Coordinates of C-alpha atoms and ligand atoms in Angstrom, one line a residue:
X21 CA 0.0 0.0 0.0
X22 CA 1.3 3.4 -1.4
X23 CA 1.8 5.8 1.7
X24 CA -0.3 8.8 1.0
X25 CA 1.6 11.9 0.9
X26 CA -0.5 14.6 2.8
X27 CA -0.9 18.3 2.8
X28 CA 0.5 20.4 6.0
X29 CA -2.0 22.4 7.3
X30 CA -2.2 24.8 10.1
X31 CA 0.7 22.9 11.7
X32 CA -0.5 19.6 10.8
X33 CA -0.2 16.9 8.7
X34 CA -3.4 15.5 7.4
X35 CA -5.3 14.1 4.7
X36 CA -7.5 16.1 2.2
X37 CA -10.8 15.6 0.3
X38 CA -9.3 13.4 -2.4
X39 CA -6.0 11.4 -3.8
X40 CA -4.0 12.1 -6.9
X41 CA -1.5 9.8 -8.6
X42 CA 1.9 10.7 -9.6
X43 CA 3.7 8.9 -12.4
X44 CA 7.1 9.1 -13.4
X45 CA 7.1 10.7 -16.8
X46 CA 10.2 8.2 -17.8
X47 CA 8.6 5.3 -17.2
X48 CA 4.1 5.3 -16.9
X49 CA 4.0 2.1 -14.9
X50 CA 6.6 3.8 -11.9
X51 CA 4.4 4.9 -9.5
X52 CA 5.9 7.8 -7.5
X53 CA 2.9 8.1 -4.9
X54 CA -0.4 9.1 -4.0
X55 CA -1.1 12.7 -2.5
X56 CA -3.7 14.4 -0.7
X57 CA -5.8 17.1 -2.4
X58 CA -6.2 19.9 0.1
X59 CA -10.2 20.8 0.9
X60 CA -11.4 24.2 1.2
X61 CA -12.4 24.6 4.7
X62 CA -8.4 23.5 5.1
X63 CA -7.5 26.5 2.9
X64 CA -9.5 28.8 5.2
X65 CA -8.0 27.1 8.5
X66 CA -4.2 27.2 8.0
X67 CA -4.8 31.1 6.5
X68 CA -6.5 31.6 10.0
X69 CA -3.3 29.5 11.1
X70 CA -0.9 31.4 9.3
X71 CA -2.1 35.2 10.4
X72 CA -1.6 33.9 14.3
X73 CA 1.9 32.5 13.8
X74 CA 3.2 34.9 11.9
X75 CA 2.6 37.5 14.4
X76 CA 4.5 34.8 16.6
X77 CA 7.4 35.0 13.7
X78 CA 8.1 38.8 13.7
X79 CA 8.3 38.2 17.8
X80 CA 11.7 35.8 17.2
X81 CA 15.0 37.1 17.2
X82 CA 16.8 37.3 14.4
X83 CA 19.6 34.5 14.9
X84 CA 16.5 31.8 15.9
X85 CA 15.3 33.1 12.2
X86 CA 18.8 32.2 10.9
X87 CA 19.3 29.4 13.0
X88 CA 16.0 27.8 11.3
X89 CA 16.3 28.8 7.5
X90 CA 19.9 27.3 7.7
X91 CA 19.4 24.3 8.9
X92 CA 16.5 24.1 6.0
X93 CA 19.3 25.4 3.4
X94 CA 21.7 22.8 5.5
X95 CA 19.8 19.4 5.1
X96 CA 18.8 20.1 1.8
X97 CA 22.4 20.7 0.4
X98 CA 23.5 17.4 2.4
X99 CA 20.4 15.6 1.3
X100 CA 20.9 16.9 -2.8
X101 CA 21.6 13.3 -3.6
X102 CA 18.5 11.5 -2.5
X103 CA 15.8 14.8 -3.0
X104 CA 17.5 15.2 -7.0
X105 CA 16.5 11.8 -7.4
X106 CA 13.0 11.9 -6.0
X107 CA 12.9 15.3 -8.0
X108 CA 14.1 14.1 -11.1
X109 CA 11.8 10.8 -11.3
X110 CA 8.8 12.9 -10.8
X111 CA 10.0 15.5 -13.4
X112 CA 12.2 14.2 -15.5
X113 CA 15.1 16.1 -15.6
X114 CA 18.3 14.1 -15.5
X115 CA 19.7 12.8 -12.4
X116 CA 22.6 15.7 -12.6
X117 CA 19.8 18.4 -12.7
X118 CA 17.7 17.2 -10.1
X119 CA 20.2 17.0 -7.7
X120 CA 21.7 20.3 -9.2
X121 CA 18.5 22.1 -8.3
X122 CA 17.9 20.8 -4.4
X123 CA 21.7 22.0 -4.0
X124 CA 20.5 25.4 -5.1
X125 CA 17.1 25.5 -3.3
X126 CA 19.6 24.8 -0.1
X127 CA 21.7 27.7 -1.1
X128 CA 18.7 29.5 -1.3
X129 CA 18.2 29.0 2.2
X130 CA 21.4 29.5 3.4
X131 CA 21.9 32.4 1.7
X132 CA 18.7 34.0 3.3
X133 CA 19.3 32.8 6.6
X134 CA 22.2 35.3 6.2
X135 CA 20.1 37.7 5.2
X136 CA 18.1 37.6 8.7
X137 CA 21.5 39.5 10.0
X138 CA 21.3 42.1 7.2
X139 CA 17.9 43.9 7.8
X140 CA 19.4 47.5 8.3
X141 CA 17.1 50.3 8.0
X142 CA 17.7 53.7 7.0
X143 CA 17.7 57.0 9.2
X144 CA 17.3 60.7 8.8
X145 CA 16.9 64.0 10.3
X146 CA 13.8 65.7 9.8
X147 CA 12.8 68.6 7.6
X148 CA 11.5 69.9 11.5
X149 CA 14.3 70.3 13.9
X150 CA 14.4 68.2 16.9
X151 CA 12.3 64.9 14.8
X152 CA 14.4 62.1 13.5
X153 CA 13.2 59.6 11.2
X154 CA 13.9 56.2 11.1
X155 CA 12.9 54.1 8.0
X156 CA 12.8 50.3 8.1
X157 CA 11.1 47.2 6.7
X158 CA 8.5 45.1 8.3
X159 CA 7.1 42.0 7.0
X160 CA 3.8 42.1 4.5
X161 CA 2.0 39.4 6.6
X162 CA 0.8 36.0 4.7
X163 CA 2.7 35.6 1.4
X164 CA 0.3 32.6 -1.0
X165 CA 3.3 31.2 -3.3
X166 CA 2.2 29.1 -6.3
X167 CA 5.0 27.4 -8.2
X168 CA 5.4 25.4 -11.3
X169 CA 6.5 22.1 -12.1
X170 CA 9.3 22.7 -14.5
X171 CA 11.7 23.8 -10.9
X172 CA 9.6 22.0 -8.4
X173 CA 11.9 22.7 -5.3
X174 CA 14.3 26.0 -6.5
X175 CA 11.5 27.9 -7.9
X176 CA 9.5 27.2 -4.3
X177 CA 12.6 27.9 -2.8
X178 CA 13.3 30.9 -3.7
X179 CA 10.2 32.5 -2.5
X180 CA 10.1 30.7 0.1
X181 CA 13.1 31.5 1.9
X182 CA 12.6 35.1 1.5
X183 CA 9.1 35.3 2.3
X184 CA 10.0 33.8 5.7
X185 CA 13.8 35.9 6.3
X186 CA 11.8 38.8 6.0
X187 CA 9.1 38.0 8.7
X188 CA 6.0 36.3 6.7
X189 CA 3.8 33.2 7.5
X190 CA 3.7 30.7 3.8
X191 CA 0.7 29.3 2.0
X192 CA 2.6 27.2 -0.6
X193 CA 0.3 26.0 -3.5
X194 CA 2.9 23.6 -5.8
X195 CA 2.0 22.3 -9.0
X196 CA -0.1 19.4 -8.6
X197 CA 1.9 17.4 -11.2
X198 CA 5.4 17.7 -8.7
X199 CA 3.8 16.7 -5.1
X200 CA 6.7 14.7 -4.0
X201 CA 9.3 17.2 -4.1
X202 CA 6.9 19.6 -1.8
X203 CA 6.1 17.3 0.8
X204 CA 9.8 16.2 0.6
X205 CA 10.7 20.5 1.7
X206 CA 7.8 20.8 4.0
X207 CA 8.8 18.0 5.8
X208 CA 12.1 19.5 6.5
X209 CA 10.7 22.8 7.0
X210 CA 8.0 21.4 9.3
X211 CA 10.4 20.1 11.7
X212 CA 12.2 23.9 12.5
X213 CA 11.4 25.9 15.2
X214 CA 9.0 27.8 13.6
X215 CA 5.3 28.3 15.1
X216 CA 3.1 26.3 14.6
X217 CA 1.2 26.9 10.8
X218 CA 3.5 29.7 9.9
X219 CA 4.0 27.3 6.8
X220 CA 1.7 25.7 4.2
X221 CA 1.4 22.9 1.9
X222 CA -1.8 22.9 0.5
X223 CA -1.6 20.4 -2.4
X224 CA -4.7 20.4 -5.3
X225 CA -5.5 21.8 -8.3
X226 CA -4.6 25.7 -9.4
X227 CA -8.2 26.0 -10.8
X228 CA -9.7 25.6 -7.5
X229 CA -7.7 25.5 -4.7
X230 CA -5.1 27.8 -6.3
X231 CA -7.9 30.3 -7.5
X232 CA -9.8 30.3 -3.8
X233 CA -6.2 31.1 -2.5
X234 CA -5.3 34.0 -4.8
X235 CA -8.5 35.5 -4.0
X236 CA -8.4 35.4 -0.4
X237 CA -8.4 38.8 1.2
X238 CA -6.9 37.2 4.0
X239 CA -3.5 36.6 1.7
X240 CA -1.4 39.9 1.6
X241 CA 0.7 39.0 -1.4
X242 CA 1.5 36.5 -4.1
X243 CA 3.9 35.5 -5.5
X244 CA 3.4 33.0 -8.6
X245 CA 5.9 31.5 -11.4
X246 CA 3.9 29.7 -14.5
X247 CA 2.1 30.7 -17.5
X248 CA 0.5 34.1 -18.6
X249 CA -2.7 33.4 -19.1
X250 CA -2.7 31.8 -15.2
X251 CA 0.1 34.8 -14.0
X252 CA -2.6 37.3 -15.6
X253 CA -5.9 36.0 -13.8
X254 CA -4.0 35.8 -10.3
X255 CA -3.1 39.7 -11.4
X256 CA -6.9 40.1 -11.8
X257 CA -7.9 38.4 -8.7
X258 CA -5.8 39.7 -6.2
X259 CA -6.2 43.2 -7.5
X260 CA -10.1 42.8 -6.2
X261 CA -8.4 42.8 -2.8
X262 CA -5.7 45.1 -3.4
X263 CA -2.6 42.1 -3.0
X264 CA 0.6 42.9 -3.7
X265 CA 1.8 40.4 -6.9
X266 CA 5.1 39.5 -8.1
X267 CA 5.0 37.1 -10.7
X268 CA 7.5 35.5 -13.7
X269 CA 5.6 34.0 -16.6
X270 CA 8.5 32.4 -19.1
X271 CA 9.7 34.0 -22.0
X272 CA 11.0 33.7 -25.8
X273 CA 14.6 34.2 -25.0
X274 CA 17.3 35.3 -27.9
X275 CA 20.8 34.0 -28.1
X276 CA 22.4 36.0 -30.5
X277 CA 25.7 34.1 -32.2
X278 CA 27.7 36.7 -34.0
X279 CA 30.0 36.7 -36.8
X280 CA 33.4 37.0 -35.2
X281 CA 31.8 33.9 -32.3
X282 CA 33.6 31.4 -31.3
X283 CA 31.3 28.5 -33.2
X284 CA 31.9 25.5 -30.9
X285 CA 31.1 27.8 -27.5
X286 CA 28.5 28.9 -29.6
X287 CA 27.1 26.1 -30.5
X288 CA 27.3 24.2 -26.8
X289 CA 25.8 27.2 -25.6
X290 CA 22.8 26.9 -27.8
X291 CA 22.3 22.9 -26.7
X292 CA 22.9 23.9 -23.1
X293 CA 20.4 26.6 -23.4
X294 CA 17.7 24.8 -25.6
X295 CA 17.7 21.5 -24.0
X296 CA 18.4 21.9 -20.4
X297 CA 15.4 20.5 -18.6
X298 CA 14.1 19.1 -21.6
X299 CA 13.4 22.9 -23.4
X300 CA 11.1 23.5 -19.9
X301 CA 12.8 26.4 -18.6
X302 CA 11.4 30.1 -18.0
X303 CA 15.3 31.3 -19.7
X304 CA 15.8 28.6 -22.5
X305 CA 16.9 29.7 -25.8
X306 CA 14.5 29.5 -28.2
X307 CA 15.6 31.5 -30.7
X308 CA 19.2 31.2 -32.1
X309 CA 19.7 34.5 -34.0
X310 CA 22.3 34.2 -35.8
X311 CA 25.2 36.0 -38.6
X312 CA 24.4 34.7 -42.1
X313 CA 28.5 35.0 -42.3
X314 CA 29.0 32.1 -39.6
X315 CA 25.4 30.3 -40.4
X316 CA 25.7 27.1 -41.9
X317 CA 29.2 26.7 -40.3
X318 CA 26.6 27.1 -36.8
X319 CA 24.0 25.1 -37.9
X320 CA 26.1 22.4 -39.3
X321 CA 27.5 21.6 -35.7
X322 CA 24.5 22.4 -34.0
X323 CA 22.2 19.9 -35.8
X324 CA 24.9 17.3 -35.1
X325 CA 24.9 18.1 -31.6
X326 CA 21.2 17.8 -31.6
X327 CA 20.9 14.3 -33.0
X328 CA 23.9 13.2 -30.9
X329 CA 22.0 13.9 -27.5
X330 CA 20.7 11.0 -26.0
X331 CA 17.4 10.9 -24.4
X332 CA 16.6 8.5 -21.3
X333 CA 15.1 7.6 -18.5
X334 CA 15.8 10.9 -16.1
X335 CA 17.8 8.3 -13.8
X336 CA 19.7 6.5 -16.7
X337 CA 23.4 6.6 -17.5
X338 CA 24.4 8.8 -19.6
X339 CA 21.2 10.4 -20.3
X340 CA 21.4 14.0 -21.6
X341 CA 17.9 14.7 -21.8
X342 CA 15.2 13.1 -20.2
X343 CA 11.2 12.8 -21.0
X344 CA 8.8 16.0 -21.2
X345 CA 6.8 16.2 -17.9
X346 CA 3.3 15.0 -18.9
X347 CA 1.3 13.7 -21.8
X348 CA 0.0 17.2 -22.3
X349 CA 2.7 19.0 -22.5
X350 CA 3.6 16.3 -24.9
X351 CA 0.8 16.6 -27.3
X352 CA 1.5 20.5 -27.3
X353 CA 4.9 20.3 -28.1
X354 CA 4.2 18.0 -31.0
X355 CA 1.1 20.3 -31.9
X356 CA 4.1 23.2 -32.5
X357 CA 6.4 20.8 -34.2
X358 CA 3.1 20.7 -37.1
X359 CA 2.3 24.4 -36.6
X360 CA 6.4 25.3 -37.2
X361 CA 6.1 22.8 -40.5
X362 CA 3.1 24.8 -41.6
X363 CA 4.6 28.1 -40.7
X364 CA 7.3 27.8 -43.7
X365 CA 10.2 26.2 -40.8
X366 CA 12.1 23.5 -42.2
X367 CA 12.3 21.0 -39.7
X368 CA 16.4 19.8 -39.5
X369 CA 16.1 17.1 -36.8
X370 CA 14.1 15.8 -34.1
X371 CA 10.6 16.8 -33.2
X372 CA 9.5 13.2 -33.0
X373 CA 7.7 11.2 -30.4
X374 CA 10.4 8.7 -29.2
X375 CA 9.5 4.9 -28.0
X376 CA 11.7 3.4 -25.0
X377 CA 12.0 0.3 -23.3
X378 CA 9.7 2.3 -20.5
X379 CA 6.7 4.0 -21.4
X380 CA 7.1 7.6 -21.4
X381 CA 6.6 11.3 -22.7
X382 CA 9.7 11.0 -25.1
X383 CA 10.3 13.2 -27.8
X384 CA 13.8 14.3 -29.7
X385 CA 15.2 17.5 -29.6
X386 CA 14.1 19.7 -32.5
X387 CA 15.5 22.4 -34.5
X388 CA 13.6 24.4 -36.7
X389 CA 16.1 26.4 -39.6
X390 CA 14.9 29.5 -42.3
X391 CA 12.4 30.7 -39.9
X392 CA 11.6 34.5 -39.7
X393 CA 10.3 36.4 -36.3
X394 CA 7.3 36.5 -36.8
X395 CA 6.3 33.2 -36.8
X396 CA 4.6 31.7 -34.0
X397 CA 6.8 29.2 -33.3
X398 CA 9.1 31.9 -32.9
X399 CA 6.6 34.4 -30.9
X400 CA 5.0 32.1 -28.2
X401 CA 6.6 29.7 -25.5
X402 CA 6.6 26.4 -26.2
X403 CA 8.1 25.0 -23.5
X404 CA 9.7 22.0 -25.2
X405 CA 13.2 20.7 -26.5
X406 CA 12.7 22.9 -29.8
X407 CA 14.3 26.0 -31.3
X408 CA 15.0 28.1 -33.7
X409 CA 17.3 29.3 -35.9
X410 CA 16.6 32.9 -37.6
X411 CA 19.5 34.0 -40.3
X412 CA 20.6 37.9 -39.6
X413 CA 22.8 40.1 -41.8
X414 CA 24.1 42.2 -39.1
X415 CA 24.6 43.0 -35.3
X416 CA 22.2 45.6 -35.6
X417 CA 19.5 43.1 -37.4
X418 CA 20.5 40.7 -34.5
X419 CA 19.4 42.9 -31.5
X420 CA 16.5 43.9 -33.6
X421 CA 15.2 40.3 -33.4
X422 CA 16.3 39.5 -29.9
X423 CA 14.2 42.8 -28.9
X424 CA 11.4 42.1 -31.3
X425 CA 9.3 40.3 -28.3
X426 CA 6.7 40.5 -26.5
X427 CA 8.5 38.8 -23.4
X428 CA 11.7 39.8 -22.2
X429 CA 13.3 37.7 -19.6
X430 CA 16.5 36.6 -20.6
X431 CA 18.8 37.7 -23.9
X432 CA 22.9 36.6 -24.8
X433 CA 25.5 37.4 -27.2
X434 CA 28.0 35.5 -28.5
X435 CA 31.3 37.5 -29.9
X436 CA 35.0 38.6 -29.2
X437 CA 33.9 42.1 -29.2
X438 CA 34.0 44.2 -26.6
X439 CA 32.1 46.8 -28.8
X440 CA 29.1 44.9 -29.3
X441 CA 28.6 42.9 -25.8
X442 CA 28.8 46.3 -24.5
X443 CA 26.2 47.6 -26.9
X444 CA 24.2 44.8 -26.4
X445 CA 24.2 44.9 -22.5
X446 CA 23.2 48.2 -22.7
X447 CA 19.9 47.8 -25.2
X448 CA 19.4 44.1 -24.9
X449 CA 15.6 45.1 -23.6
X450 CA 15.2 41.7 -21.2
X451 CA 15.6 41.5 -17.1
X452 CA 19.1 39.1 -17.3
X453 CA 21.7 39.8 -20.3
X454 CA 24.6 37.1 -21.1
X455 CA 27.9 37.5 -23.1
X456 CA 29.4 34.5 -23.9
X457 CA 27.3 32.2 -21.5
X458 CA 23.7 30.2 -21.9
X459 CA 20.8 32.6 -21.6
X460 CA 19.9 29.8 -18.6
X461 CA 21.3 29.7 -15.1
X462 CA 21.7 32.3 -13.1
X463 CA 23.1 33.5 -9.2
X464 CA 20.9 33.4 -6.0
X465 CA 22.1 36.4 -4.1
X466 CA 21.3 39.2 -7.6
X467 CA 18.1 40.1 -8.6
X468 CA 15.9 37.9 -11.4
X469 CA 13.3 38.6 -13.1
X470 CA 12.3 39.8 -16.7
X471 CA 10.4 42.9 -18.6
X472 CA 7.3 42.9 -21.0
X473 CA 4.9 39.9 -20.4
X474 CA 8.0 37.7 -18.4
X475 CA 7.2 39.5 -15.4
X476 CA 4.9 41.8 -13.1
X477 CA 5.9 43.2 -9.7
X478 CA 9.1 43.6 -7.9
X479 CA 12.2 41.2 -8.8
X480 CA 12.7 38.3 -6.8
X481 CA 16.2 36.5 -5.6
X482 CA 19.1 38.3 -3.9
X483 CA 18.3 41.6 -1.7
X484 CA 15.9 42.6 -4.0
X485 CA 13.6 39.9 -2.8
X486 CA 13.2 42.6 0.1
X487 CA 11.1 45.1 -2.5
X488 CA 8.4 42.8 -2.5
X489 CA 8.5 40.4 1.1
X490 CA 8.2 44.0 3.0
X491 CA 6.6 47.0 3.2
X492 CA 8.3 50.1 4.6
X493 CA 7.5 51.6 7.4
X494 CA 8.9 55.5 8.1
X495 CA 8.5 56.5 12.0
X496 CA 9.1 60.4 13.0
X497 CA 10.7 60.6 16.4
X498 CA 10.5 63.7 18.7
X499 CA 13.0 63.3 21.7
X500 CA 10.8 66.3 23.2
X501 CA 12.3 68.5 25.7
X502 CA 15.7 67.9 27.4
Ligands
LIG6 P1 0.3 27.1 -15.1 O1 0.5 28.6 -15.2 O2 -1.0 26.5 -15.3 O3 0.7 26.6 -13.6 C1 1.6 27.3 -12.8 C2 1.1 27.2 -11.3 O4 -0.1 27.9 -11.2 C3 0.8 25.7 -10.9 O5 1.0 25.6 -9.5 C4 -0.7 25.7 -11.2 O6 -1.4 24.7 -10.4 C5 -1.1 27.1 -10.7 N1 -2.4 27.5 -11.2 C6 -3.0 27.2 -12.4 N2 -4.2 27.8 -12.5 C7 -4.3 28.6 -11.4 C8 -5.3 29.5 -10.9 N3 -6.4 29.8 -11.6 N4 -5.1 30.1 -9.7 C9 -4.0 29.9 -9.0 N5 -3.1 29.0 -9.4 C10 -3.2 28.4 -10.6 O7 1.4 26.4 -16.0 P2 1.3 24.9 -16.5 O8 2.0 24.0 -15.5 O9 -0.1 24.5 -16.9 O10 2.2 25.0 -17.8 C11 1.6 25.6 -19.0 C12 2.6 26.5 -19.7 O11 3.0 27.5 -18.8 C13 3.9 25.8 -20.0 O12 3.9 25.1 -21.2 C14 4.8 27.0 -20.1 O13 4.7 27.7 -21.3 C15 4.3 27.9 -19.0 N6 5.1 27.8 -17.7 C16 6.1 28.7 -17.5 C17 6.9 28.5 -16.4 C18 8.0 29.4 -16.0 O14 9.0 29.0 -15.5 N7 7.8 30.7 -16.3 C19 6.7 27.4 -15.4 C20 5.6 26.5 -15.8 C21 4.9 26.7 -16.9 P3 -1.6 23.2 -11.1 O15 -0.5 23.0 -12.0 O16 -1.5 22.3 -9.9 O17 -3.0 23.2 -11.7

């Protein structure tokens, strides 16, 4: 009998109102569990929950704060081994990825139990003699946090950690599709010394228990990572109640290969950046914009990169890339791979269902050549292990193309010249900018975040996390007669 895995509600661990399955996307008949589908009177309870203990949170000292979100950050660093695997048999990233990312959601942790320490404020003398002002940050209250699947534990992790450094109680609303790696954090966050129901896990559906959460009044901020069609009705919700929302909704990210690149960086830039995570990534490059001088020379190595990758079961050896994460998300991809065909792309490998020992979501990596801009494929996310290559006859053309988007998350170059990394830095018109490295991956302790439809609301990661976790408070002080 499959243990169930439950939610974690109002300091509790219980059952909910119904089951879900989990498969392994590498292999249909692996099942990874069965997990508890949160109710809505349990929604209502732990927010009840949550406003109490969070009031018991500000009350803690600082190095109790510290003491708690590094042990967090602590056990999962120690514990990357055994979480990446869970992680990566529910996703379907590749063993090194999984175990890659629950390193990362540690130093997450680690680096905001730090960041407990740091809270300085800012003082001033009045405009009125004798008043001094003192301006510091106090925590917004209950933070809902609604993550995706594609980063199951950094992407929860890096709200996480600084909605609870900075003072908040946490609703956490995963996506249903990656239970195991929530209940896997919670359970190490559960056994801190933090109050009882300062933090969440309420596990079920984003069309119902997501949507009753984003429109709680008694939620004072959001902060969500998916699609935009879901980021833009949780904007529309919570401004009914006037919460704060901070939210990163993918991209259509540029990596821009010039003529005077170095082709084989280049080119293992381009398979880093397209594949990684099977194509599922917010930062992947999608479109490879590239100098006609250095084109076929490019695309020549890169489609012989493509075919040489070899797809697997997310725990095999030697796999590069593993499964997509569901059947859905495998029909859509496939859907694109027809609407690219239609669109004029010619179609230079991959793009094909795969069949493995296991039952899986298996495709091959695609890549789509003599596509133009406009084309859909090269307009909307896709979310899958496909890009494209658009031809350009300049530098200027390039950025032109990178820019021409109605996301803006992440943009790179590739060249030798000085001239035009600094050029592009300066007018590449996306959140993160790259020279000579993947438009994926990027530090915990700077800020991250996009422009245009990526993102809404304050940046997230490093001390800029702050902006949105806080609101400021500005006291006047009269020290009244001596
Ligand atoms: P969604 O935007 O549907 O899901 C993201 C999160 O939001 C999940 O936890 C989901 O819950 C939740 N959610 C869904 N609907 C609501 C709602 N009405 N109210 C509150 N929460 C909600 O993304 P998908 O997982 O369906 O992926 C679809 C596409 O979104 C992908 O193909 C990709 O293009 C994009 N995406 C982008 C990501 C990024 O990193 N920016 C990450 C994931 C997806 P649940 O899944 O449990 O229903």
């Amino acid at each position: 009998m499959q243990e169930l895995g439950r939610n974690f509600i109002a300091g509790e661990w219980v059952e909910g109102v119904s089951t879900v399955e989990n498969r392994n996307p590498s292999d249909l008949s692996d099942l990874v569990g069965l997990f508890a589908q949160a109710g809505t009177d349990q929604l209502e309870a732990t927010l009840d929950q949550a406003r109490r203990a969070q009031a018991e949170w500000a009350a803690y000292g600082m190095e109790r704060k510290q003491a708690a979100l590094m042990a967090i950050g602590n056990e999962l660093m120690a514990r990357a081994e055994e979480l990446g695997t869970l992680l990566s048999r529910e996703e379907g990233k590749p063993l090194a990825e999984g175990k890659g990312e629950v390193y990362r959601a540690g130093q997450f942790f680690t680096y905001y139990a730090a960041e407990c320490l740091r809270q300085l404020g800012e003082n001033a003398d009045s405009v009125r003699p004798g008043v001094e002002i003192d301006v510091r940050r106090e925590a917004v209250g209950v933070v809902a946090i609604i993550s995706p699947w594609n980063f199951p534990t950094a992407t929860a992790s890096w709200k996480i950690a600084p909605a609870l450094c900075y003072g908040n109680a946490v609703v956490w609303k995963p996506a249903n599709i990656t239970p195991a790696s929530a209940v896997a954090l919670t359970e190490i966050i559960a056994r801190q010394d933090i109050p009882k129901g300062l933090f969440s896990l309420v596990m079920g559906s984003g069309r119902e228990i997501g949507q009753q959460l984003v429109e709680s009044p008694k939620v004072n901020a959001i902060s969500f990572t998916g699609s935009v069609p879901v980021g833009k009705g949780i904007a529309a919700a919570a401004i009914q109640n006037l919460t704060k929302v901070q939210m990163e909704m993918g991209s259509k990210n540029a990596l821009a290969v010039m003529d005077d690149a170095d082709i084989d960086l280049a080119v293992s830039l381009a398979l880093g950046g397209a594949f990684g995570g099977t194509g599922q990534k917010c930062t992947a490059s999608s479109r490879l914009v590239v100098h006609q001088a250095v084109h076929d020379a490019f695309v020549e190595k890169l489609v012989a990169g493509t075919k040489a990758m070899k797809v697997g079961h997310a725990l095999g050896e030697g796999t590069q890339m593993g499964p997509v994460v569901s059947q859905q998300q495998l029909e859509e991809n496939l859907a694109y791979v027809a609407l690219g065909k239609s669109e004029g792309a010619e179609l230079a490998c991959g793009g094909q269902r795969l069949e493995m020992p296991h039952e899986g979501f298996y495709m091959s990596p695609g890549v789509f050549l003599n596509t133009t801009n406009d084309m859909r494929i090269n307009r909307e996310e896709m979310f899958a292990p496909l890009t494209s290559v658009i031809s350009v006859g300049s530098y200027d053309e390039a950025l032109s193309v990178v820019n021409d988007t109605n996301f803006g998350l992440t943009s790179g170059i590739v060249t030798q010249s000085l001239a035009r990394a600094t050029d592009f830095r300066r007018n590449a018109r996306t959140g993160v900018v790259t020279v000579n490295l993947p438009t994926a991956g990027t530090d915990y302790h700077v800020p991250f975040g996009g422009r245009g439809d990526s993102s809404y609301g304050p940046r997230e990661q490093g001390k800029a996390a702050a902006e949105f976790y806080t609101t400021v408070k500005t006291a006047y002080i009269s020290a009244g007669a001596v």
